[in-house]
């Protein structure tokens, strides 16, 4: 017979437990401000999920991933009418101690899955613990990136098979995902089935599942796995770049780039289309070349970051229409003539293995191509729009993605227009006698003394100007090897300001008497920017170089001015994007007249905005729907059929323009008086002193 005292003691314990469970505590989460009452003993993570608080977890509350870290606040909070005391949260658990020992836990932080609520409490969820955390972009005028990737990881414990209740491993995994995460999986990729049984048994019936778009199972790893990465890919005509990004934090862990191997088939886009037309199978050659290079870059990025290619679960790709088609293995011939028909202008989702990336990424990885805007306005322009968001602004914004084929967007929240303009590769340093890509040793900054015509410059890889002590060491280490795109813009603008070239772009041969820097070269003149020193070559700016830049900048200006004409009002803000745009000084771009007149402090260089847009689409699935809607609303202007394009082009050959007054530029910069270069300063087409020479008969 039971001892009466023992029975009474057990009864008191039961009643005490009931009383404790009946007690509730008021919990407030910051910064969301969400609050609620919960039974004492409720884990913080459970309370957060009940209230819809943005608190992350991959392991499902098992104390493995560490994503649910919170910071309990102690003190009197009149705003919330809560007194939060240290005794209102449970003591540190063994699970937390083990995690802190193995992976580290910042002072004051607790694991939300282990820490329990014992009384009224204020809990802060730090940014790195939020599911939809934001990646803060440095420029104040752009939107931050809310992290909500299309592929997410979920750790689950799966019931072992039972002969009395027969079911497949996949079905039991689906049940576990439903019960433990509330996820209904209705599709599973073949690679999942090919590896699932081994994963379950190696993980002792625990796996981490990669789920795409909340319902599609794309891969599993045995046990706990917390690495999920994606790549934002920008396929430029001249260069390609890959940004390996952590899908859970938004951090870019590695960025790599390479020259586009298709250059050997043609420097500009139309020459590549011509190659396809003239060489049967040429499109397949170019597709193989670009896919192979992308695969190499993906492996390089993964190696630099110290991750396995298997951890790359998603790719977003942008590029102009011809690059877009060739990456997908689509013959671009139709883009070579009017009406410049795209195979499709919609966004595309394909298996990464379908574009030659088998073995370079996870077997379940998808490649998402952003939509193209028009025949020569591609997915890269769509990505720039996603990054810069002109459709959300009140002010008229002109966005120019400067490259071999410039893509231009103009408008505001009421209306957006877009066009492309064939600038060629000169603005990136190609087709320039001493031109080179932006690499160590390339001249990137130039200043010319207007009295002596002596230059000084800086090169990539060095901090000193050429007339400063210490530059000799820089030249010894990295060399002075050529001029990159931003350097050629600055040297031409400085030559114009110094009077070395006139508004028509003719180098003034009369100045050879004033400076040894101006030298005759056949029937024209050149300007020596850097003299040879035994190791480094002579670098000069030739008349042909000036003409190449004039042709490129005139095409750029003409395309932009067409859009301004359509809207009927001048730009209030100008954005220079692209690899070239990331280094150019806006003042010099305006002095040469690359774009229509605007206040100088409203002209900005934003870098690789197309790559940023690709990263936004990688990290936020809602952004994909947003850009599809925006692209459909953009008005497409085809410069090839616009009668005023040629008129604008001819006027824009001059610096900054033959007839446009540029009052805002002139208010900020003293431009030289108009003059005609002296005889001998002859253009490469036979024009001398700005006029065509007449020959006598006889």
XYZ file of C-alpha atoms in Angstrom:
698
model
C 0.000 0.000 0.000
C 1.372 3.454 -0.933
C 2.673 5.736 1.778
C 0.078 8.537 2.338
C 2.855 11.150 2.585
C 4.331 10.033 -0.737
C 0.948 10.184 -2.421
C 0.343 13.636 -0.999
C 3.771 14.837 -2.218
C 3.102 13.559 -5.736
C -0.288 15.263 -5.726
C 1.332 18.588 -4.728
C 3.911 18.281 -7.518
C 1.182 17.647 -10.100
C -0.871 20.547 -8.838
C 2.237 22.764 -8.822
C 2.973 21.836 -12.432
C -0.624 22.572 -13.396
C -0.438 25.927 -11.681
C 2.832 26.776 -13.444
C 1.389 25.855 -16.813
C -1.628 27.986 -16.087
C 0.604 31.038 -15.574
C 1.263 33.182 -18.612
C 3.888 35.760 -19.476
C 3.671 38.752 -21.774
C 6.387 38.763 -24.453
C 7.328 41.643 -26.749
C 9.589 41.127 -29.780
C 11.619 43.974 -31.230
C 12.101 45.517 -33.727
C 8.769 44.192 -35.066
C 6.824 45.225 -31.954
C 4.776 42.007 -32.077
C 3.577 40.822 -28.679
C 1.485 38.149 -27.036
C 0.808 36.097 -23.912
C 2.272 32.590 -23.610
C 2.363 29.835 -20.985
C 5.456 29.921 -18.793
C 7.984 27.471 -20.197
C 7.247 28.231 -23.865
C 10.440 28.314 -26.006
C 11.098 31.746 -27.477
C 11.245 30.321 -31.004
C 7.788 28.795 -30.603
C 6.377 32.102 -29.355
C 7.999 33.930 -32.281
C 6.483 31.541 -34.805
C 3.053 31.868 -33.238
C 3.201 35.651 -33.578
C 4.724 35.575 -37.061
C 7.957 37.146 -35.870
C 10.767 37.071 -38.445
C 13.069 34.640 -36.571
C 15.149 32.225 -38.617
C 15.721 28.498 -38.121
C 17.009 25.783 -40.428
C 17.253 22.905 -37.952
C 13.643 23.174 -36.775
C 14.460 24.140 -33.189
C 17.024 21.440 -32.420
C 19.859 23.731 -31.359
C 22.059 22.833 -34.322
C 21.949 25.712 -36.821
C 22.218 28.693 -34.461
C 20.055 30.836 -36.732
C 17.466 31.628 -34.027
C 19.761 33.729 -31.848
C 17.979 36.411 -29.810
C 18.981 39.051 -27.287
C 16.782 39.289 -24.158
C 16.414 42.830 -22.886
C 16.317 43.586 -19.166
C 14.894 46.625 -17.464
C 11.760 48.737 -17.321
C 10.083 49.333 -20.708
C 7.304 51.911 -20.184
C 6.577 51.953 -23.908
C 5.585 48.276 -23.761
C 4.367 48.392 -20.128
C 6.742 45.536 -19.356
C 9.374 44.988 -16.674
C 11.780 42.447 -18.114
C 13.999 40.806 -15.489
C 16.887 38.290 -15.814
C 14.772 35.725 -13.996
C 12.126 35.910 -16.726
C 14.177 33.673 -19.038
C 15.507 30.190 -18.324
C 19.153 29.533 -17.510
C 21.588 28.622 -20.244
C 20.917 25.054 -21.383
C 23.349 22.273 -22.236
C 22.358 22.641 -25.874
C 23.340 26.335 -25.837
C 26.578 25.591 -23.996
C 27.493 22.950 -26.570
C 26.700 25.305 -29.450
C 28.718 28.137 -27.847
C 31.662 25.787 -27.337
C 31.631 24.495 -30.919
C 30.597 27.523 -32.963
C 30.628 30.487 -30.616
C 27.749 32.578 -29.249
C 28.047 36.346 -28.827
C 27.780 37.665 -25.303
C 24.192 38.333 -24.292
C 22.709 36.112 -26.979
C 20.538 33.058 -26.481
C 19.228 30.335 -28.773
C 15.522 30.962 -29.238
C 14.806 27.240 -29.594
C 16.342 26.442 -26.164
C 15.642 29.508 -24.044
C 12.240 29.394 -22.347
C 9.955 32.210 -21.248
C 9.520 32.319 -17.446
C 8.019 35.793 -17.072
C 7.257 39.049 -18.871
C 10.060 39.532 -21.358
C 11.353 41.821 -24.108
C 13.265 39.954 -26.825
C 15.243 41.559 -29.630
C 15.728 39.695 -32.907
C 19.054 40.915 -34.379
C 19.260 41.466 -38.160
C 21.351 38.338 -38.772
C 18.641 36.191 -37.158
C 15.799 37.488 -39.295
C 14.439 35.287 -42.065
C 13.753 38.265 -44.332
C 16.810 40.209 -43.284
C 17.922 43.043 -45.527
C 21.183 43.545 -47.324
C 21.879 47.240 -46.835
C 23.152 48.884 -50.002
C 25.539 51.760 -49.372
C 23.904 54.356 -51.592
C 21.026 56.041 -49.784
C 18.855 56.418 -52.874
C 18.566 52.706 -53.656
C 16.423 50.043 -52.078
C 17.861 47.506 -49.695
C 17.539 43.851 -50.628
C 15.070 41.815 -48.588
C 16.329 38.252 -48.334
C 13.662 35.788 -49.398
C 15.398 33.314 -51.730
C 13.481 30.863 -53.865
C 15.470 27.918 -52.438
C 15.554 27.288 -48.675
C 16.978 24.566 -46.432
C 14.987 22.542 -43.883
C 16.397 19.983 -41.440
C 14.004 17.123 -40.654
C 13.863 13.862 -38.737
C 12.249 11.165 -40.862
C 10.455 8.096 -39.538
C 12.243 4.837 -40.288
C 10.561 2.328 -42.614
C 8.176 -0.113 -40.983
C 6.967 -3.366 -42.542
C 3.631 -2.923 -40.765
C 3.135 0.498 -42.347
C 4.793 0.281 -45.755
C 5.604 3.579 -47.480
C 8.401 4.990 -49.576
C 11.268 7.045 -48.216
C 10.141 10.050 -50.263
C 6.599 9.862 -48.876
C 7.879 9.722 -45.301
C 10.181 12.666 -45.995
C 7.222 14.626 -47.366
C 5.255 13.774 -44.219
C 8.139 14.979 -42.028
C 8.356 18.279 -43.919
C 4.619 18.783 -43.488
C 4.605 17.936 -39.783
C 7.808 19.732 -38.795
C 7.777 22.724 -41.149
C 4.243 22.990 -42.517
C 5.571 22.512 -46.047
C 3.544 20.588 -48.608
C 5.912 19.107 -51.184
C 4.122 18.130 -54.379
C 7.115 17.595 -56.658
C 10.531 15.987 -56.306
C 13.364 16.109 -58.812
C 14.913 12.916 -60.116
C 18.311 13.704 -58.486
C 16.484 13.641 -55.130
C 15.229 10.105 -55.688
C 18.634 8.995 -56.928
C 20.356 10.006 -53.688
C 17.582 10.078 -51.067
C 17.895 6.561 -49.662
C 21.629 6.860 -49.096
C 21.186 10.321 -47.561
C 18.578 9.073 -45.078
C 20.635 6.108 -43.940
C 23.920 8.040 -43.766
C 22.180 10.719 -41.725
C 20.613 8.175 -39.350
C 17.160 9.165 -40.652
C 17.830 12.882 -40.552
C 18.350 14.970 -43.692
C 18.496 18.578 -44.771
C 16.104 19.196 -47.640
C 16.468 21.963 -50.221
C 12.954 23.102 -51.154
C 12.331 25.379 -54.119
C 9.483 27.874 -54.091
C 7.927 26.271 -51.037
C 6.782 23.053 -52.708
C 9.454 21.459 -54.903
C 12.093 19.160 -53.405
C 15.374 19.634 -55.289
C 18.056 17.963 -53.134
C 18.848 16.336 -49.792
C 21.978 16.018 -47.675
C 22.490 13.470 -44.891
C 22.127 15.004 -41.420
C 22.411 18.731 -40.862
C 23.649 20.936 -43.713
C 23.564 24.735 -43.591
C 25.306 25.850 -46.784
C 23.092 27.232 -49.534
C 24.580 29.442 -52.229
C 23.552 30.996 -55.502
C 25.316 32.855 -58.292
C 24.379 36.126 -59.954
C 25.847 36.031 -63.457
C 26.348 38.994 -65.807
C 27.222 37.898 -69.345
C 28.631 40.993 -70.991
C 29.754 41.249 -74.592
C 33.319 41.925 -73.441
C 33.503 40.538 -69.914
C 31.649 37.984 -67.791
C 31.255 38.149 -64.020
C 29.990 35.747 -61.368
C 29.011 36.787 -57.831
C 28.774 33.796 -55.483
C 26.247 34.716 -52.809
C 25.116 33.137 -49.541
C 21.372 32.659 -50.019
C 20.745 32.855 -46.282
C 22.702 36.008 -45.411
C 22.946 37.801 -48.755
C 26.716 38.089 -48.429
C 28.760 37.963 -51.628
C 31.498 35.501 -50.656
C 33.384 35.517 -53.956
C 33.362 37.527 -57.181
C 35.253 36.380 -60.261
C 35.358 37.501 -63.862
C 36.868 36.748 -67.247
C 36.907 38.069 -70.780
C 34.019 36.780 -72.854
C 35.640 34.116 -75.091
C 33.290 35.063 -77.930
C 35.486 38.094 -78.610
C 37.556 35.916 -80.926
C 34.455 35.560 -83.134
C 33.860 39.317 -83.238
C 34.404 42.318 -80.942
C 30.904 43.735 -81.248
C 27.521 42.046 -81.222
C 26.671 42.374 -84.904
C 30.017 40.937 -85.964
C 29.181 37.851 -83.900
C 25.794 37.563 -85.566
C 27.572 37.919 -88.907
C 29.913 35.090 -87.907
C 26.888 32.867 -87.308
C 25.395 33.826 -90.689
C 28.594 33.135 -92.561
C 29.756 30.019 -90.695
C 27.337 27.094 -90.336
C 27.467 25.915 -86.748
C 29.008 29.210 -85.603
C 26.264 29.698 -83.019
C 27.102 26.332 -81.451
C 30.784 27.297 -81.286
C 29.978 30.498 -79.427
C 27.487 28.772 -77.125
C 30.070 26.143 -76.184
C 32.697 28.822 -75.555
C 30.550 30.944 -73.241
C 29.104 27.957 -71.355
C 32.570 26.524 -70.805
C 33.840 29.854 -69.441
C 30.849 30.191 -67.124
C 31.480 26.688 -65.791
C 35.112 27.593 -65.161
C 34.092 30.782 -63.301
C 31.605 28.888 -61.120
C 34.248 26.393 -60.050
C 36.740 29.210 -59.469
C 34.248 31.130 -57.306
C 33.415 28.013 -55.260
C 37.107 27.230 -54.770
C 37.892 30.778 -53.617
C 35.009 30.660 -51.125
C 35.936 27.203 -49.854
C 32.601 25.594 -50.696
C 31.564 22.625 -52.782
C 29.951 23.229 -56.196
C 27.157 21.012 -54.855
C 26.216 23.869 -52.499
C 25.270 26.136 -55.443
C 21.499 25.751 -55.762
C 20.385 28.642 -57.979
C 21.689 30.942 -60.687
C 20.285 34.178 -62.055
C 21.640 35.315 -65.410
C 21.491 38.627 -67.264
C 22.919 39.800 -70.570
C 22.013 41.566 -73.766
C 19.681 39.663 -76.131
C 22.456 38.151 -78.249
C 24.386 36.956 -75.190
C 21.095 35.714 -73.727
C 20.312 33.686 -76.850
C 23.802 32.258 -77.249
C 23.987 31.230 -73.575
C 20.753 29.303 -74.086
C 21.957 27.761 -77.346
C 19.514 29.803 -79.465
C 20.618 30.943 -82.920
C 20.765 34.790 -82.760
C 20.460 35.317 -86.534
C 17.015 36.946 -86.302
C 18.531 39.666 -84.109
C 20.806 40.641 -86.981
C 18.154 42.371 -89.070
C 14.834 44.162 -88.705
C 12.491 43.640 -86.981
C 15.086 42.158 -84.537
C 12.776 39.420 -83.276
C 13.624 37.674 -80.000
C 12.972 33.960 -79.619
C 11.281 35.014 -76.372
C 11.327 38.124 -74.233
C 9.839 36.383 -71.198
C 11.791 35.262 -68.146
C 13.068 31.696 -68.417
C 13.813 28.991 -65.884
C 15.894 26.021 -67.025
C 17.962 23.296 -65.410
C 21.557 24.446 -64.964
C 22.620 21.186 -66.610
C 20.743 22.269 -69.757
C 23.182 25.142 -70.293
C 26.335 23.062 -69.944
C 26.833 23.374 -66.185
C 26.457 19.713 -65.257
C 28.913 18.966 -62.448
C 29.650 22.659 -61.844
C 26.658 23.190 -59.528
C 24.138 21.123 -57.577
C 22.324 18.594 -59.805
C 19.011 20.161 -58.775
C 20.132 23.738 -59.502
C 18.067 25.954 -61.813
C 19.192 28.847 -63.971
C 16.797 31.801 -64.077
C 17.121 34.271 -66.960
C 15.573 37.681 -66.361
C 13.226 38.911 -69.122
C 14.518 40.832 -72.128
C 12.992 44.217 -72.878
C 13.257 44.320 -76.687
C 15.308 43.173 -79.672
C 18.499 44.880 -78.509
C 17.547 45.784 -74.939
C 18.220 42.709 -72.892
C 17.908 41.082 -69.516
C 20.845 43.192 -68.332
C 18.731 46.326 -68.851
C 15.903 44.686 -66.913
C 18.367 43.968 -64.103
C 19.530 47.594 -64.072
C 15.900 48.706 -63.747
C 15.444 46.265 -60.869
C 18.540 47.666 -59.176
C 17.912 51.380 -59.690
C 14.086 51.334 -59.578
C 13.311 54.385 -61.765
C 9.696 53.170 -61.896
C 9.356 54.122 -58.222
C 10.792 57.637 -58.482
C 9.158 61.027 -58.995
C 12.165 62.526 -60.798
C 12.985 61.782 -64.411
C 15.950 59.419 -64.392
C 18.203 58.573 -67.325
C 20.000 55.250 -66.853
C 22.784 54.347 -69.253
C 24.332 50.895 -69.011
C 27.560 51.601 -70.844
C 29.060 48.713 -72.758
C 29.736 47.453 -76.252
C 26.005 47.853 -76.814
C 24.691 50.660 -74.605
C 21.228 50.087 -73.152
C 19.330 53.179 -72.104
C 16.253 53.575 -69.891
C 14.481 56.874 -69.259
C 11.461 57.845 -67.208
C 9.845 57.913 -63.799
C 6.976 56.245 -61.953
C 4.544 57.412 -64.638
C 6.324 56.147 -67.739
C 9.456 54.222 -68.735
C 11.089 54.039 -72.177
C 14.083 52.022 -73.331
C 16.371 51.720 -76.335
C 19.820 50.463 -77.255
C 22.624 52.185 -79.091
C 25.608 50.537 -80.817
C 28.526 52.247 -79.073
C 31.097 49.538 -79.825
C 33.915 48.568 -77.435
C 35.898 51.847 -77.583
C 34.463 53.145 -74.293
C 35.840 50.051 -72.572
C 39.340 50.636 -73.936
C 39.087 48.407 -77.014
C 39.747 49.810 -80.515
C 42.071 52.338 -78.840
C 45.741 52.202 -79.833
C 46.957 51.906 -76.222
C 43.641 50.691 -74.846
C 43.346 47.799 -72.424
C 40.931 46.363 -69.899
C 40.841 47.805 -66.378
C 43.748 45.893 -64.818
C 46.907 46.731 -62.892
C 49.088 49.154 -64.820
C 46.247 50.734 -66.808
C 46.043 54.531 -66.670
C 42.693 55.409 -65.086
C 43.027 59.060 -64.011
C 44.532 61.930 -66.041
C 45.115 65.652 -65.530
C 46.763 67.986 -68.094
C 48.265 71.373 -67.271
C 46.620 73.804 -69.735
C 49.719 76.051 -69.756
C 52.481 73.491 -70.268
C 50.327 70.647 -71.706
C 52.205 68.288 -69.369
C 50.109 65.359 -68.091
C 50.039 63.580 -64.802
C 48.188 60.331 -64.230
C 47.422 57.454 -61.906
C 47.421 53.766 -62.752
C 45.317 50.942 -61.377
C 47.240 49.225 -58.601
C 48.970 52.396 -57.377
C 48.071 55.301 -55.097
C 50.479 57.940 -56.423
C 50.157 60.401 -59.286
C 52.913 60.205 -61.874
C 54.481 63.477 -60.646
C 54.586 62.344 -57.012
C 57.390 60.699 -55.100
C 56.703 56.990 -54.939
C 55.265 56.648 -58.427
C 58.520 55.188 -59.761
C 58.076 52.267 -57.378
C 54.469 51.850 -58.543
C 55.608 51.841 -62.167
C 58.229 49.237 -61.320
C 55.732 46.961 -59.590
C 52.620 47.194 -61.768
C 53.921 49.005 -64.837
C 52.312 51.645 -67.037
C 50.835 49.383 -69.663
C 47.957 51.179 -71.381
C 44.759 53.170 -70.889
C 41.457 51.718 -69.673
C 37.990 53.081 -70.500
C 37.773 55.652 -67.712
C 41.328 56.769 -68.504
C 40.597 57.417 -72.172
C 37.524 59.480 -71.225
C 39.569 61.593 -68.813
C 42.511 62.137 -71.141
C 40.235 63.252 -74.007
C 38.259 65.565 -71.730
C 41.494 67.047 -70.361
C 42.879 67.434 -73.884
C 39.715 69.330 -74.803
C 39.894 71.550 -71.706
C 43.575 72.253 -72.398
C 42.864 73.150 -76.027
C 44.817 70.234 -77.486
C 41.725 69.121 -79.376
C 38.943 71.365 -80.606
C 35.218 70.763 -80.311
C 35.285 68.722 -83.529
C 37.866 66.392 -82.045
C 40.811 67.497 -84.202
C 44.214 67.485 -82.485
C 45.747 70.962 -82.935
C 49.031 70.451 -84.789
C 50.119 74.038 -84.097
C 50.711 73.047 -80.474
C 53.649 70.889 -81.556
C 55.659 74.131 -81.419
C 54.638 74.583 -77.792
C 54.996 71.068 -76.439
C 56.945 67.950 -77.354
C 53.876 66.002 -76.274
C 52.092 66.897 -79.526
C 53.752 64.982 -82.348
C 53.074 64.452 -86.031
C 51.889 61.024 -87.068
C 51.478 60.823 -90.814
C 48.906 63.392 -91.873
C 47.546 63.758 -88.338
C 48.897 64.473 -84.868
C 49.033 62.517 -81.617
C 49.471 63.366 -77.949
C 52.096 61.472 -75.926
C 50.593 60.638 -72.550
C 53.450 58.513 -71.188
C 56.970 58.131 -72.522
C 58.726 54.750 -72.717
C 61.211 53.944 -69.963
C 62.742 50.660 -71.035
C 60.169 48.530 -69.231
C 56.956 50.313 -70.145
C 55.843 51.246 -73.675
C 55.064 54.683 -75.028
C 51.389 55.519 -74.600
C 49.900 58.058 -76.956
C 46.450 59.262 -77.963
C 46.066 59.254 -81.716
C 43.604 61.044 -83.955
C 42.026 57.657 -84.684
C 41.535 57.135 -80.935
C 39.704 60.444 -80.677
C 37.471 59.491 -83.611
C 36.658 56.099 -82.086
C 35.500 57.761 -78.866
C 33.547 60.398 -80.798
C 31.637 57.719 -82.702
C 30.883 55.791 -79.514
C 29.803 58.789 -77.466
C 27.711 60.203 -80.319
C 25.763 56.943 -80.551
C 25.248 56.965 -76.801
C 24.069 60.576 -76.704
C 21.771 60.131 -79.719
C 20.003 57.162 -78.142
C 19.532 59.006 -74.855
C 18.300 62.180 -76.559
C 15.720 60.192 -78.532
C 14.143 59.055 -75.271
C 14.287 62.579 -73.858
C 12.499 63.803 -76.997
C 9.725 61.242 -76.490
C 9.115 62.346 -72.908
C 9.490 66.035 -73.693
C 11.423 66.974 -70.554
C 15.159 66.842 -69.738
C 16.606 64.423 -67.176
C 16.696 65.403 -63.534
C 19.076 62.581 -62.664
C 21.595 60.565 -64.701
C 22.904 57.144 -63.724
C 25.987 55.660 -65.414
C 26.064 51.903 -64.982
C 28.205 49.042 -66.260
C 31.803 48.075 -65.538
C 32.900 51.209 -67.391
C 30.327 53.318 -65.560
C 31.688 52.191 -62.204
C 34.992 54.021 -62.762
C 34.123 57.017 -64.914
C 34.133 60.487 -63.351
C 30.670 61.964 -64.115
C 32.186 65.401 -64.750
C 34.361 64.104 -67.585
C 31.508 62.083 -69.049
C 29.492 65.286 -69.239
C 32.396 67.348 -70.663
C 32.670 64.940 -73.583
C 28.887 64.959 -73.974
C 28.203 61.262 -73.449
C 24.703 62.081 -72.209
C 22.307 65.069 -72.334
C 22.906 68.016 -70.001
C 22.148 67.589 -66.285
C 23.267 69.080 -62.984
C 26.680 67.546 -62.274
C 25.784 66.613 -58.714
C 22.861 64.622 -60.121
C 25.092 62.487 -62.358
C 26.189 59.303 -60.630
C 28.309 56.262 -61.384
C 26.741 53.160 -59.861
C 28.971 50.328 -61.007
C 27.690 46.999 -62.203
C 23.986 47.656 -61.681
C 23.088 44.708 -63.934
C 25.010 42.403 -61.608
C 23.277 43.974 -58.619
C 19.884 43.434 -60.250
C 20.782 39.793 -60.883
C 21.684 39.473 -57.191
C 18.353 41.021 -56.143
C 16.510 38.451 -58.265
C 18.678 35.742 -56.712
C 17.933 36.771 -53.136
C 14.304 37.808 -53.414
C 11.796 35.701 -55.330
C 9.147 38.452 -55.323
C 11.565 40.676 -57.244
C 11.236 38.295 -60.191
C 7.520 38.976 -60.486
C 8.134 42.695 -60.003
C 10.609 42.990 -62.866
C 8.414 40.911 -65.194
C 5.538 43.354 -64.630
C 7.811 46.379 -65.027
C 9.384 45.133 -68.265
C 5.969 44.546 -69.835
C 5.132 48.222 -69.193
C 8.334 49.654 -70.713
C 7.914 51.394 -74.079
C 10.500 50.103 -76.550
C 12.086 52.569 -78.979
C 14.010 51.179 -81.957
C 16.778 53.625 -82.865
C 17.253 52.039 -86.309
C 13.878 53.334 -87.491
C 13.888 56.698 -85.706
C 14.527 59.502 -88.247
C 16.051 61.869 -85.655
C 18.713 59.419 -84.507
C 21.110 60.424 -87.288
C 20.493 64.117 -86.631
C 21.308 63.684 -82.937
C 24.305 61.504 -83.797
C 25.901 64.110 -86.086
C 25.463 66.893 -83.523
C 26.894 64.730 -80.772
C 30.165 64.092 -82.633
C 31.371 67.442 -81.249
C 32.588 68.010 -77.670
C 30.296 68.254 -75.776
C 27.833 68.918 -78.630
C 27.687 70.939 -81.839
C 24.463 72.780 -81.072
C 23.094 71.769 -77.640
C 24.159 74.572 -75.246
C 24.737 72.415 -72.098
C 23.978 75.351 -69.729
C 24.162 73.236 -66.567
C 27.599 71.913 -67.497
C 28.854 75.393 -68.434
C 27.674 76.712 -65.057
C 29.930 74.177 -63.318
C 32.908 73.888 -65.703
C 34.663 76.536 -67.781
C 34.686 75.097 -71.287
C 37.118 76.381 -73.922
C 36.087 78.890 -76.540
C 35.303 77.395 -79.901
C 38.252 77.309 -82.269
C 39.404 75.577 -85.424
C 42.571 73.513 -85.181
C 45.553 74.747 -87.175
C 46.548 73.198 -90.468
C 48.300 69.919 -90.044
C 45.849 68.872 -87.343
C 44.204 66.677 -89.873
C 41.546 64.107 -89.215
C 41.958 60.564 -90.375
C 39.310 61.040 -93.059
C 41.285 63.814 -94.726
C 39.715 66.761 -92.887
C 42.363 69.329 -92.030
C 41.833 72.098 -89.540
C 38.224 71.028 -89.295
C 37.701 71.549 -93.065
C 38.131 69.308 -96.073
C 41.179 70.166 -98.177
C 40.553 71.027 -101.814
C 43.051 69.701 -104.313
C 44.075 71.712 -107.344
C 43.719 70.229 -110.737
C 46.591 70.405 -112.928
